Amino acid sequence: MTLNQVIRALGTAIGVALAASPVMAQTSVSPLRVLSTATTDTIDVPIDRAIVIETARPVGELSIANPRIADVAVLGDQNLYVLGRATGRTTLTLIDERGDLLANIEIAVTPDVSEFKERLREILPGEPIEVRTANDGLVLSGAVSGARQVARAVELANRYAPDAVTSLLTVGGTQQVLLEVQFAEMQRTVAKQLGASLAGIGPGNNQIGTRTLIQGNNLNNILTNQPVTLAQNQLGAALLGFQSGSFTLNLLLEALETKGLVRTLAEPNVVAISGQEATFLAGGEYPLPTIANNQNGVAQVEVQYKPFGVELGFIPTVIDSDLINLQVRTAVSAVDPNISITVNGATVNGFTVRRAQTTVEMRDGESFAIAGLIQDDFTDTKNAIPWLGDVPILGALFRSAAFQREQTELVIVITPHLVSPTDGSTLSLPTDRVRIPNEFELFLNGQVEGSAEVARIANQAFEGEYGYVIE
């Protein structure tokens, strides 16, 4: 070996030693290298369902991050069987035969909504309901025709995802309800009275007779031939008098019939949004004094007010395109002075009340009636002189009889309508067509309204749409 060859061999050995030293290793490339930090594909697998995946190259090795969410089996070199076990997400890593990374796949196991969508189409045909999965639950969205459809869709979804359903469904169509109510009350009173009353004065001013002519100063008036005051100012009565010496006899004959008829009517129209309450009162409020102790323990009088008259309250719920659920409560009350109590010198009257409360379902424009609120009172009285009033025929001169009958019937007719507001510029008020009169029309002609406006109002024809638009 020559000297040059020895020098080259020593140089090569020194170079190899320097390359293997720690100082030189710190400047070399790191042996750790991340092949992939994200998934390349996402596969949706329904729970308890399986799919088959085909790869581009043969698979040498695979790994599933969470076997409790998905299970993977090898069917062949390039075919994999994936089974969804529980809702959630996991990662499937595939390595080819040469040890290179083939794919990093995200597997999302979701509830099976295919069957749920089929059931929705069968139960609620024509309803545009969209179904999405969110984690382990279901999300429903879309605009349906009524509240009943919303309840049915949510109830069906709870069968597939119990307590994990989010409803974003909205109810389309008209959601305002106009309640047209008619209160009609008829009161009829019939009273008849037939009888006779006697009063006599004999020697020594001895008095005998019935109460009608004995009361007050009637006896003195009989003696002095003055008018006799009848009880309660009765009409249909005739007074006959006979006098013989010191004996005076007066006979009062009564034949009276009274009839009365009263008709009361209220027709409120109230509008409310579906699910909201609306109330109406036509009447007043009656003050009721109450005694309460203040913070110092001293009793003080407080006044509370109780409403009376025609009352209405209702809650409408649109459950279908034209089907309305109504919770209605009505009451007709009045102050009754015949029922009263006295507290600390203050007289408080009672009330007569007829109240009804019901829940019905009906379609737009249909009506129902609350009837049967009938009150029938009958009273009869007889006043007679003992024994003499029981004598046939002639006993009518010694007795009086009367009866009174009061009948009241209340009928309530309710009609709901689905409505939508109209343009306010197309509406008019009764006061819009009334003009204030000038001095000449008011003082000289005695007109309280402008003459031209009065004639125009009288001749105009009310046609076309006005108020709420009934669909």
Tab-separated table of C-alpha atoms in Angstrom:
chain	number	residue	atom	x	y	z
A	1	MET	CA	0.000	0.000	0.000
A	2	THR	CA	1.387	3.318	-0.947
A	3	LEU	CA	1.462	6.389	1.253
A	4	ASN	CA	-1.319	8.116	-0.656
A	5	GLN	CA	-3.644	5.158	-0.175
A	6	VAL	CA	-2.985	5.177	3.592
A	7	ILE	CA	-3.811	8.902	3.816
A	8	ARG	CA	-7.110	8.395	1.904
A	9	ALA	CA	-8.132	5.515	4.223
A	10	LEU	CA	-7.447	7.622	7.338
A	11	GLY	CA	-9.487	10.520	5.915
A	12	THR	CA	-12.464	8.255	5.202
A	13	ALA	CA	-12.387	6.810	8.728
A	14	ILE	CA	-12.266	10.288	10.276
A	15	GLY	CA	-15.252	11.394	8.127
A	16	VAL	CA	-17.319	8.402	9.220
A	17	ALA	CA	-16.506	9.079	12.886
A	18	LEU	CA	-17.476	12.721	12.616
A	19	ALA	CA	-20.827	11.823	10.951
A	20	ALA	CA	-21.707	9.440	13.792
A	21	SER	CA	-20.839	11.944	16.561
A	22	PRO	CA	-23.772	13.537	18.705
A	23	VAL	CA	-22.982	17.035	17.564
A	24	MET	CA	-23.528	16.151	13.956
A	25	ALA	CA	-26.765	14.175	14.795
A	26	GLN	CA	-28.421	17.289	16.220
A	27	THR	CA	-28.216	18.994	12.858
A	28	SER	CA	-29.785	16.063	10.935
A	29	VAL	CA	-33.549	15.549	10.107
A	30	SER	CA	-35.843	14.325	13.008
A	31	PRO	CA	-36.794	10.644	12.748
A	32	LEU	CA	-40.459	11.449	13.856
A	33	ARG	CA	-42.825	12.318	11.022
A	34	VAL	CA	-46.665	12.729	11.213
A	35	LEU	CA	-48.215	11.130	8.197
A	36	SER	CA	-51.687	12.711	8.476
A	37	THR	CA	-53.334	15.047	11.008
A	38	ALA	CA	-56.884	15.014	9.505
A	39	THR	CA	-59.302	12.536	8.016
A	40	THR	CA	-59.485	12.268	4.283
A	41	ASP	CA	-63.106	11.025	4.074
A	42	THR	CA	-66.295	10.977	6.191
A	43	ILE	CA	-68.698	8.053	6.071
A	44	ASP	CA	-72.179	8.075	7.658
A	45	VAL	CA	-73.342	4.752	9.042
A	46	PRO	CA	-76.854	4.323	10.525
A	47	ILE	CA	-76.932	2.727	13.943
A	48	ASP	CA	-77.399	-1.058	13.844
A	49	ARG	CA	-76.819	-0.920	10.083
A	50	ALA	CA	-73.749	-1.965	8.045
A	51	ILE	CA	-72.014	-0.727	4.913
A	52	VAL	CA	-69.186	-2.138	2.754
A	53	ILE	CA	-66.121	-0.014	1.875
A	54	GLU	CA	-63.938	-0.728	-1.144
A	55	THR	CA	-60.360	0.579	-1.113
A	56	ALA	CA	-58.129	1.522	-4.069
A	57	ARG	CA	-55.230	-0.707	-2.883
A	58	PRO	CA	-55.110	-3.867	-0.797
A	59	VAL	CA	-55.292	-3.267	2.950
A	60	GLY	CA	-52.514	-4.727	5.032
A	61	GLU	CA	-53.553	-3.459	8.458
A	62	LEU	CA	-56.446	-1.424	9.968
A	63	SER	CA	-57.253	0.212	13.290
A	64	ILE	CA	-60.513	1.617	14.756
A	65	ALA	CA	-60.188	4.329	17.420
A	66	ASN	CA	-63.365	3.471	19.387
A	67	PRO	CA	-64.689	-0.055	18.801
A	68	ARG	CA	-67.784	0.714	20.910
A	69	ILE	CA	-69.021	3.139	18.242
A	70	ALA	CA	-68.244	1.083	15.118
A	71	ASP	CA	-67.024	-2.413	14.375
A	72	VAL	CA	-64.860	-3.166	11.269
A	73	ALA	CA	-64.249	-6.555	9.667
A	74	VAL	CA	-62.160	-7.515	6.612
A	75	LEU	CA	-64.080	-9.158	3.787
A	76	GLY	CA	-61.188	-9.227	1.313
A	77	ASP	CA	-57.981	-7.454	0.355
A	78	GLN	CA	-59.881	-4.355	-0.734
A	79	ASN	CA	-63.304	-4.763	0.975
A	80	LEU	CA	-64.196	-3.770	4.539
A	81	TYR	CA	-67.408	-4.333	6.530
A	82	VAL	CA	-68.382	-1.433	8.860
A	83	LEU	CA	-71.171	-1.882	11.457
A	84	GLY	CA	-72.602	1.008	13.472
A	85	ARG	CA	-72.996	0.139	17.161
A	86	ALA	CA	-73.650	3.421	18.989
A	87	THR	CA	-74.178	7.027	17.998
A	88	GLY	CA	-70.996	9.069	17.854
A	89	ARG	CA	-67.863	9.624	15.772
A	90	THR	CA	-64.626	7.645	15.544
A	91	THR	CA	-61.634	7.259	13.211
A	92	LEU	CA	-60.684	4.328	10.991
A	93	THR	CA	-57.026	4.103	9.876
A	94	LEU	CA	-55.993	1.901	6.904
A	95	ILE	CA	-52.369	0.804	6.115
A	96	ASP	CA	-51.463	-0.868	2.817
A	97	GLU	CA	-49.256	-3.942	2.387
A	98	ARG	CA	-46.075	-1.871	2.024
A	99	GLY	CA	-46.702	-0.090	5.357
A	100	ASP	CA	-47.786	3.199	3.838
A	101	LEU	CA	-50.851	5.114	5.068
A	102	LEU	CA	-53.760	4.292	2.791
A	103	ALA	CA	-56.578	6.398	4.342
A	104	ASN	CA	-57.709	8.075	7.538
A	105	ILE	CA	-61.536	7.889	7.565
A	106	GLU	CA	-64.005	9.499	9.981
A	107	ILE	CA	-67.004	7.273	10.677
A	108	ALA	CA	-70.161	9.013	11.961
A	109	VAL	CA	-72.739	6.666	13.440
A	110	THR	CA	-76.156	8.394	13.442
A	111	PRO	CA	-79.723	7.318	14.281
A	112	ASP	CA	-81.528	5.571	11.479
A	113	VAL	CA	-83.790	8.277	9.995
A	114	SER	CA	-84.764	6.494	6.796
A	115	GLU	CA	-87.531	4.554	8.494
A	116	PHE	CA	-88.555	7.652	10.437
A	117	LYS	CA	-88.887	9.655	7.225
A	118	GLU	CA	-91.048	6.940	5.700
A	119	ARG	CA	-93.353	6.963	8.715
A	120	LEU	CA	-93.584	10.762	8.545
A	121	ARG	CA	-94.670	10.610	4.902
A	122	GLU	CA	-97.300	8.014	5.771
A	123	ILE	CA	-98.721	9.734	8.855
A	124	LEU	CA	-98.337	13.362	7.738
A	125	PRO	CA	-98.524	13.344	3.937
A	126	GLY	CA	-97.849	16.638	2.236
A	127	GLU	CA	-96.114	18.211	5.239
A	128	PRO	CA	-92.639	19.602	4.304
A	129	ILE	CA	-90.775	18.325	7.381
A	130	GLU	CA	-86.990	18.087	7.167
A	131	VAL	CA	-85.164	15.615	9.439
A	132	ARG	CA	-81.526	16.009	10.442
A	133	THR	CA	-79.299	14.275	12.945
A	134	ALA	CA	-77.402	16.133	15.665
A	135	ASN	CA	-75.058	14.067	17.799
A	136	ASP	CA	-77.368	11.353	19.162
A	137	GLY	CA	-80.652	13.217	18.537
A	138	LEU	CA	-82.970	14.400	15.791
A	139	VAL	CA	-83.715	17.919	14.581
A	140	LEU	CA	-87.066	18.643	12.896
A	141	SER	CA	-87.531	21.777	10.811
A	142	GLY	CA	-90.001	23.168	8.304
A	143	ALA	CA	-93.370	24.918	8.186
A	144	VAL	CA	-96.411	22.714	8.793
A	145	SER	CA	-100.094	23.488	8.477
A	146	GLY	CA	-101.116	23.265	12.145
A	147	ALA	CA	-100.170	22.711	15.757
A	148	ARG	CA	-101.584	19.190	15.732
A	149	GLN	CA	-99.094	18.190	13.006
A	150	VAL	CA	-96.245	19.549	15.133
A	151	ALA	CA	-97.327	17.450	18.106
A	152	ARG	CA	-97.654	14.310	15.982
A	153	ALA	CA	-94.234	14.757	14.361
A	154	VAL	CA	-92.494	15.319	17.719
A	155	GLU	CA	-94.280	12.370	19.285
A	156	LEU	CA	-93.193	10.097	16.425
A	157	ALA	CA	-89.607	11.382	16.601
A	158	ASN	CA	-89.435	10.520	20.309
A	159	ARG	CA	-89.990	6.893	19.331
A	160	TYR	CA	-86.689	6.892	17.454
A	161	ALA	CA	-84.690	9.280	19.675
A	162	PRO	CA	-86.246	9.361	23.162
A	163	ASP	CA	-85.726	12.695	24.941
A	164	ALA	CA	-83.351	13.808	22.193
A	165	VAL	CA	-85.665	15.609	19.742
A	166	THR	CA	-85.250	19.279	18.879
A	167	SER	CA	-88.278	20.785	17.152
A	168	LEU	CA	-87.714	23.815	14.936
A	169	LEU	CA	-91.082	23.371	13.262
A	170	THR	CA	-93.212	26.434	12.642
A	171	VAL	CA	-96.931	26.649	11.977
A	172	GLY	CA	-97.809	28.369	8.745
A	173	GLY	CA	-101.069	29.913	7.621
A	174	THR	CA	-103.328	32.260	9.558
A	175	GLN	CA	-102.826	32.241	13.312
A	176	GLN	CA	-105.335	34.919	14.330
A	177	VAL	CA	-108.850	33.992	15.378
A	178	LEU	CA	-111.840	36.326	15.399
A	179	LEU	CA	-114.521	35.162	17.809
A	180	GLU	CA	-117.987	36.366	16.899
A	181	VAL	CA	-120.283	35.985	19.916
A	182	GLN	CA	-123.994	36.705	20.346
A	183	PHE	CA	-125.563	36.933	23.796
A	184	ALA	CA	-129.371	36.796	23.636
A	185	GLU	CA	-131.499	36.880	26.787
A	186	MET	CA	-135.292	36.875	27.021
A	187	GLN	CA	-137.120	37.712	30.237
A	188	ARG	CA	-140.878	37.295	30.541
A	189	THR	CA	-142.940	38.170	33.586
A	190	VAL	CA	-146.612	37.324	34.099
A	191	ALA	CA	-148.585	38.275	37.211
A	192	LYS	CA	-152.293	37.869	37.903
A	193	GLN	CA	-154.321	38.880	40.929
A	194	LEU	CA	-158.002	38.319	41.722
A	195	GLY	CA	-159.700	38.918	45.021
A	196	ALA	CA	-161.870	40.995	47.270
A	197	SER	CA	-161.263	42.914	50.477
A	198	LEU	CA	-163.871	44.016	53.028
A	199	ALA	CA	-163.872	46.734	55.645
A	200	GLY	CA	-166.728	47.659	57.907
A	201	ILE	CA	-167.387	50.043	60.758
A	202	GLY	CA	-170.303	49.547	63.074
A	203	PRO	CA	-171.696	51.332	66.103
A	204	GLY	CA	-168.977	52.492	68.452
A	205	ASN	CA	-166.459	52.600	65.585
A	206	ASN	CA	-165.919	48.864	65.831
A	207	GLN	CA	-163.666	47.858	62.903
A	208	ILE	CA	-163.769	44.660	60.933
A	209	GLY	CA	-162.232	43.754	57.568
A	210	THR	CA	-159.172	42.575	55.733
A	211	ARG	CA	-155.724	44.079	55.846
A	212	THR	CA	-155.976	45.855	52.506
A	213	LEU	CA	-158.526	48.353	53.745
A	214	ILE	CA	-157.717	48.285	57.442
A	215	GLN	CA	-154.111	49.515	57.104
A	216	GLY	CA	-153.138	53.178	57.360
A	217	ASN	CA	-155.835	55.834	57.504
A	218	ASN	CA	-158.232	54.043	55.192
A	219	LEU	CA	-160.911	53.631	57.886
A	220	ASN	CA	-160.933	57.318	58.703
A	221	ASN	CA	-161.069	58.101	55.004
A	222	ILE	CA	-164.063	55.803	54.625
A	223	LEU	CA	-165.923	57.579	57.412
A	224	THR	CA	-165.204	60.993	55.914
A	225	ASN	CA	-165.830	59.865	52.303
A	226	GLN	CA	-162.220	60.536	51.301
A	227	PRO	CA	-160.112	58.492	48.780
A	228	VAL	CA	-158.742	55.217	50.026
A	229	THR	CA	-155.061	54.448	49.522
A	230	LEU	CA	-154.699	50.936	48.136
A	231	ALA	CA	-151.777	48.679	48.974
A	232	GLN	CA	-148.874	49.127	46.562
A	233	ASN	CA	-150.973	51.477	44.433
A	234	GLN	CA	-152.641	48.568	42.742
A	235	LEU	CA	-154.366	49.102	39.417
A	236	GLY	CA	-157.415	47.243	38.219
A	237	ALA	CA	-159.273	47.752	41.492
A	238	ALA	CA	-162.782	49.012	42.209
A	239	LEU	CA	-164.004	50.258	45.601
A	240	LEU	CA	-167.714	49.981	46.460
A	241	GLY	CA	-169.244	51.459	49.596
A	242	PHE	CA	-172.542	50.870	51.404
A	243	GLN	CA	-173.850	52.827	54.371
A	244	SER	CA	-176.904	52.173	56.476
A	245	GLY	CA	-177.337	54.281	59.554
A	246	SER	CA	-174.242	53.898	61.718
A	247	PHE	CA	-172.963	50.915	59.765
A	248	THR	CA	-170.597	51.423	56.819
A	249	LEU	CA	-169.380	48.621	54.542
A	250	ASN	CA	-166.724	48.960	51.815
A	251	LEU	CA	-165.844	46.297	49.274
A	252	LEU	CA	-162.610	46.334	47.209
A	253	LEU	CA	-162.619	44.175	44.071
A	254	GLU	CA	-159.227	43.497	42.417
A	255	ALA	CA	-158.631	41.931	39.035
A	256	LEU	CA	-155.161	42.641	37.702
A	257	GLU	CA	-152.915	41.053	35.087
A	258	THR	CA	-149.342	42.224	34.432
A	259	LYS	CA	-147.105	41.091	31.573
A	260	GLY	CA	-143.563	42.137	30.836
A	261	LEU	CA	-140.994	41.238	28.183
A	262	VAL	CA	-137.323	42.174	28.163
A	263	ARG	CA	-134.742	41.364	25.490
A	264	THR	CA	-131.057	41.992	26.034
A	265	LEU	CA	-128.381	41.386	23.441
A	266	ALA	CA	-124.622	41.860	23.223
A	267	GLU	CA	-122.547	41.022	20.158
A	268	PRO	CA	-118.829	41.340	20.933
A	269	ASN	CA	-116.157	40.523	18.352
A	270	VAL	CA	-112.787	39.705	19.893
A	271	VAL	CA	-109.520	38.798	18.105
A	272	ALA	CA	-106.657	36.787	19.609
A	273	ILE	CA	-103.503	35.092	18.381
A	274	SER	CA	-103.436	31.304	18.529
A	275	GLY	CA	-102.596	30.220	22.059
A	276	GLN	CA	-103.227	33.651	23.632
A	277	GLU	CA	-106.167	34.643	25.839
A	278	ALA	CA	-108.655	37.406	25.033
A	279	THR	CA	-111.330	38.807	27.363
A	280	PHE	CA	-114.388	41.008	27.013
A	281	LEU	CA	-116.625	42.752	29.569
A	282	ALA	CA	-119.748	44.814	28.925
A	283	GLY	CA	-121.102	45.953	32.249
A	284	GLY	CA	-119.384	47.475	35.234
A	285	GLU	CA	-117.591	46.816	38.495
A	286	TYR	CA	-119.332	46.713	41.856
A	287	PRO	CA	-117.431	47.985	44.940
A	288	LEU	CA	-117.117	45.456	47.761
A	289	PRO	CA	-115.772	46.776	51.077
A	290	THR	CA	-113.508	44.430	52.997
A	291	ILE	CA	-111.845	44.765	56.386
A	292	ALA	CA	-108.136	43.974	56.629
A	293	ASN	CA	-105.420	44.636	59.210
A	294	ASN	CA	-102.506	46.823	58.212
A	295	GLN	CA	-98.896	46.362	59.315
A	296	ASN	CA	-99.653	47.956	62.686
A	297	GLY	CA	-102.545	45.571	63.337
A	298	VAL	CA	-105.169	48.294	62.914
A	299	ALA	CA	-108.301	47.301	61.030
A	300	GLN	CA	-108.966	49.318	57.928
A	301	VAL	CA	-111.548	49.159	55.188
A	302	GLU	CA	-110.433	48.315	51.687
A	303	VAL	CA	-112.547	48.368	48.556
A	304	GLN	CA	-112.376	45.634	45.971
A	305	TYR	CA	-114.261	45.685	42.701
A	306	LYS	CA	-116.159	42.742	41.297
A	307	PRO	CA	-117.033	42.836	37.580
A	308	PHE	CA	-120.586	42.178	36.477
A	309	GLY	CA	-122.448	42.211	33.180
A	310	VAL	CA	-121.625	40.209	30.048
A	311	GLU	CA	-118.208	38.562	30.380
A	312	LEU	CA	-116.302	36.538	27.798
A	313	GLY	CA	-112.889	34.900	27.847
A	314	PHE	CA	-111.427	32.473	25.330
A	315	ILE	CA	-108.138	30.883	24.256
A	316	PRO	CA	-108.017	29.791	20.582
A	317	THR	CA	-105.508	27.276	19.260
A	318	VAL	CA	-105.200	26.645	15.523
A	319	ILE	CA	-104.478	22.930	15.318
A	320	ASP	CA	-105.000	22.468	11.593
A	321	SER	CA	-105.360	24.527	8.463
A	322	ASP	CA	-108.962	25.403	9.371
A	323	LEU	CA	-109.567	23.493	12.625
A	324	ILE	CA	-109.669	25.580	15.810
A	325	ASN	CA	-109.604	24.450	19.419
A	326	LEU	CA	-111.548	26.853	21.655
A	327	GLN	CA	-111.476	27.146	25.409
A	328	VAL	CA	-114.443	29.389	26.152
A	329	ARG	CA	-115.833	30.738	29.400
A	330	THR	CA	-118.821	33.060	29.532
A	331	ALA	CA	-120.859	34.627	32.307
A	332	VAL	CA	-123.858	36.935	32.563
A	333	SER	CA	-124.276	38.532	35.978
A	334	ALA	CA	-126.288	41.342	37.531
A	335	VAL	CA	-126.542	43.042	40.887
A	336	ASP	CA	-129.472	41.625	42.879
A	337	PRO	CA	-130.741	44.017	45.586
A	338	ASN	CA	-132.930	41.214	47.008
A	339	ILE	CA	-129.746	39.487	48.186
A	340	SER	CA	-127.808	41.729	50.532
A	341	ILE	CA	-125.856	41.776	53.748
A	342	THR	CA	-124.956	44.633	56.085
A	343	VAL	CA	-121.389	44.930	57.363
A	344	ASN	CA	-120.522	47.793	59.741
A	345	GLY	CA	-123.470	49.778	58.516
A	346	ALA	CA	-122.639	49.255	54.823
A	347	THR	CA	-125.110	47.275	52.725
A	348	VAL	CA	-123.558	44.976	50.136
A	349	ASN	CA	-125.748	43.482	47.440
A	350	GLY	CA	-125.414	40.024	46.008
A	351	PHE	CA	-125.257	38.878	42.375
A	352	THR	CA	-127.245	36.632	40.107
A	353	VAL	CA	-124.823	34.785	37.847
A	354	ARG	CA	-125.167	32.338	34.974
A	355	ARG	CA	-121.828	30.958	33.940
A	356	ALA	CA	-120.660	28.396	31.384
A	357	GLN	CA	-117.210	27.024	30.522
A	358	THR	CA	-116.387	24.526	27.794
A	359	THR	CA	-113.764	23.378	25.287
A	360	VAL	CA	-114.731	22.551	21.703
A	361	GLU	CA	-113.093	21.958	18.339
A	362	MET	CA	-114.663	23.405	15.241
A	363	ARG	CA	-113.761	24.612	11.795
A	364	ASP	CA	-113.570	28.117	10.449
A	365	GLY	CA	-117.047	29.640	10.142
A	366	GLU	CA	-118.889	26.941	12.075
A	367	SER	CA	-121.051	27.909	15.056
A	368	PHE	CA	-122.101	26.325	18.294
A	369	ALA	CA	-124.638	27.440	20.880
A	370	ILE	CA	-124.611	27.334	24.650
A	371	ALA	CA	-128.266	27.027	25.598
A	372	GLY	CA	-130.324	25.599	28.414
A	373	LEU	CA	-129.516	28.492	30.774
A	374	ILE	CA	-133.188	28.732	31.773
A	375	GLN	CA	-134.566	30.112	35.024
A	376	ASP	CA	-138.264	29.677	35.875
A	377	ASP	CA	-139.627	31.150	39.140
A	378	PHE	CA	-143.255	30.713	40.231
A	379	THR	CA	-144.911	32.233	43.293
A	380	ASP	CA	-148.570	32.178	44.367
A	381	THR	CA	-150.259	33.587	47.487
A	382	LYS	CA	-153.754	33.549	48.995
A	383	ASN	CA	-155.249	35.813	51.643
A	384	ALA	CA	-158.658	34.916	53.054
A	385	ILE	CA	-160.922	35.335	56.067
A	386	PRO	CA	-161.009	32.043	57.934
A	387	TRP	CA	-163.992	29.815	57.098
A	388	LEU	CA	-165.684	32.501	55.042
A	389	GLY	CA	-162.964	32.377	52.375
A	390	ASP	CA	-163.470	28.626	51.966
A	391	VAL	CA	-167.146	28.918	51.065
A	392	PRO	CA	-167.713	27.995	47.404
A	393	ILE	CA	-168.474	30.893	45.052
A	394	LEU	CA	-169.417	33.372	47.771
A	395	GLY	CA	-166.044	32.764	49.396
A	396	ALA	CA	-164.387	34.744	46.584
A	397	LEU	CA	-165.689	37.890	48.296
A	398	PHE	CA	-163.670	37.052	51.382
A	399	ARG	CA	-160.352	36.054	49.825
A	400	SER	CA	-157.729	37.252	47.353
A	401	ALA	CA	-155.254	35.186	45.349
A	402	ALA	CA	-152.278	36.159	43.215
A	403	PHE	CA	-149.506	34.432	41.350
A	404	GLN	CA	-146.378	35.626	39.616
A	405	ARG	CA	-144.157	33.783	37.133
A	406	GLU	CA	-140.793	34.935	35.862
A	407	GLN	CA	-139.021	33.127	33.030
A	408	THR	CA	-135.523	33.891	31.795
A	409	GLU	CA	-133.592	32.142	29.029
A	410	LEU	CA	-130.042	32.878	27.935
A	411	VAL	CA	-128.562	31.637	24.645
A	412	ILE	CA	-124.952	32.194	23.574
A	413	VAL	CA	-123.927	31.587	19.934
A	414	ILE	CA	-120.193	31.500	19.162
A	415	THR	CA	-118.599	31.510	15.694
A	416	PRO	CA	-114.793	31.530	15.170
A	417	HIS	CA	-113.110	32.837	12.021
A	418	LEU	CA	-109.505	32.716	10.845
A	419	VAL	CA	-108.593	36.294	9.976
A	420	SER	CA	-105.667	38.393	8.867
A	421	PRO	CA	-105.284	42.143	9.371
A	422	THR	CA	-106.113	44.480	6.537
A	423	ASP	CA	-104.642	47.807	5.485
A	424	GLY	CA	-105.623	50.503	7.968
A	425	SER	CA	-106.067	53.090	5.218
A	426	THR	CA	-109.049	51.150	3.855
A	427	LEU	CA	-110.916	51.261	7.179
A	428	SER	CA	-113.264	54.002	8.290
A	429	LEU	CA	-114.803	54.931	11.602
A	430	PRO	CA	-118.340	56.218	12.227
A	431	THR	CA	-116.838	59.512	13.380
A	432	ASP	CA	-114.956	59.950	10.100
A	433	ARG	CA	-118.208	60.792	8.283
A	434	VAL	CA	-119.536	63.266	10.862
A	435	ARG	CA	-118.838	66.965	10.452
A	436	ILE	CA	-119.106	69.459	13.293
A	437	PRO	CA	-121.847	72.044	12.506
A	438	ASN	CA	-121.017	75.702	12.179
A	439	GLU	CA	-122.706	78.483	14.164
A	440	PHE	CA	-125.451	79.000	11.569
A	441	GLU	CA	-126.373	75.312	11.452
A	442	LEU	CA	-126.257	74.908	15.221
A	443	PHE	CA	-127.938	78.061	16.542
A	444	LEU	CA	-130.328	78.968	13.733
A	445	ASN	CA	-131.174	75.598	12.205
A	446	GLY	CA	-130.705	73.542	15.379
A	447	GLN	CA	-128.522	70.974	13.600
A	448	VAL	CA	-126.002	68.998	15.616
A	449	GLU	CA	-124.297	67.633	12.470
A	450	GLY	CA	-123.334	69.121	9.163
A	451	SER	CA	-126.295	68.885	6.780
A	452	ALA	CA	-124.299	67.661	3.801
A	453	GLU	CA	-122.674	64.913	5.844
A	454	VAL	CA	-126.007	63.771	7.280
A	455	ALA	CA	-127.532	63.394	3.829
A	456	ARG	CA	-124.495	61.577	2.497
A	457	ILE	CA	-124.469	59.124	5.394
A	458	ALA	CA	-128.172	58.410	4.994
A	459	ASN	CA	-127.850	57.719	1.259
A	460	GLN	CA	-124.607	55.794	1.192
A	461	ALA	CA	-124.506	52.028	0.633
A	462	PHE	CA	-122.226	49.944	2.826
A	463	GLU	CA	-120.721	47.438	0.414
A	464	GLY	CA	-117.422	45.647	0.006
A	465	GLU	CA	-114.903	44.377	2.550
A	466	TYR	CA	-114.325	46.127	5.832
A	467	GLY	CA	-112.812	45.255	9.207
A	468	TYR	CA	-110.904	41.981	9.387
A	469	VAL	CA	-110.672	39.903	6.249
A	470	ILE	CA	-112.340	36.537	6.853
A	471	GLU	CA	-110.624	33.814	4.898
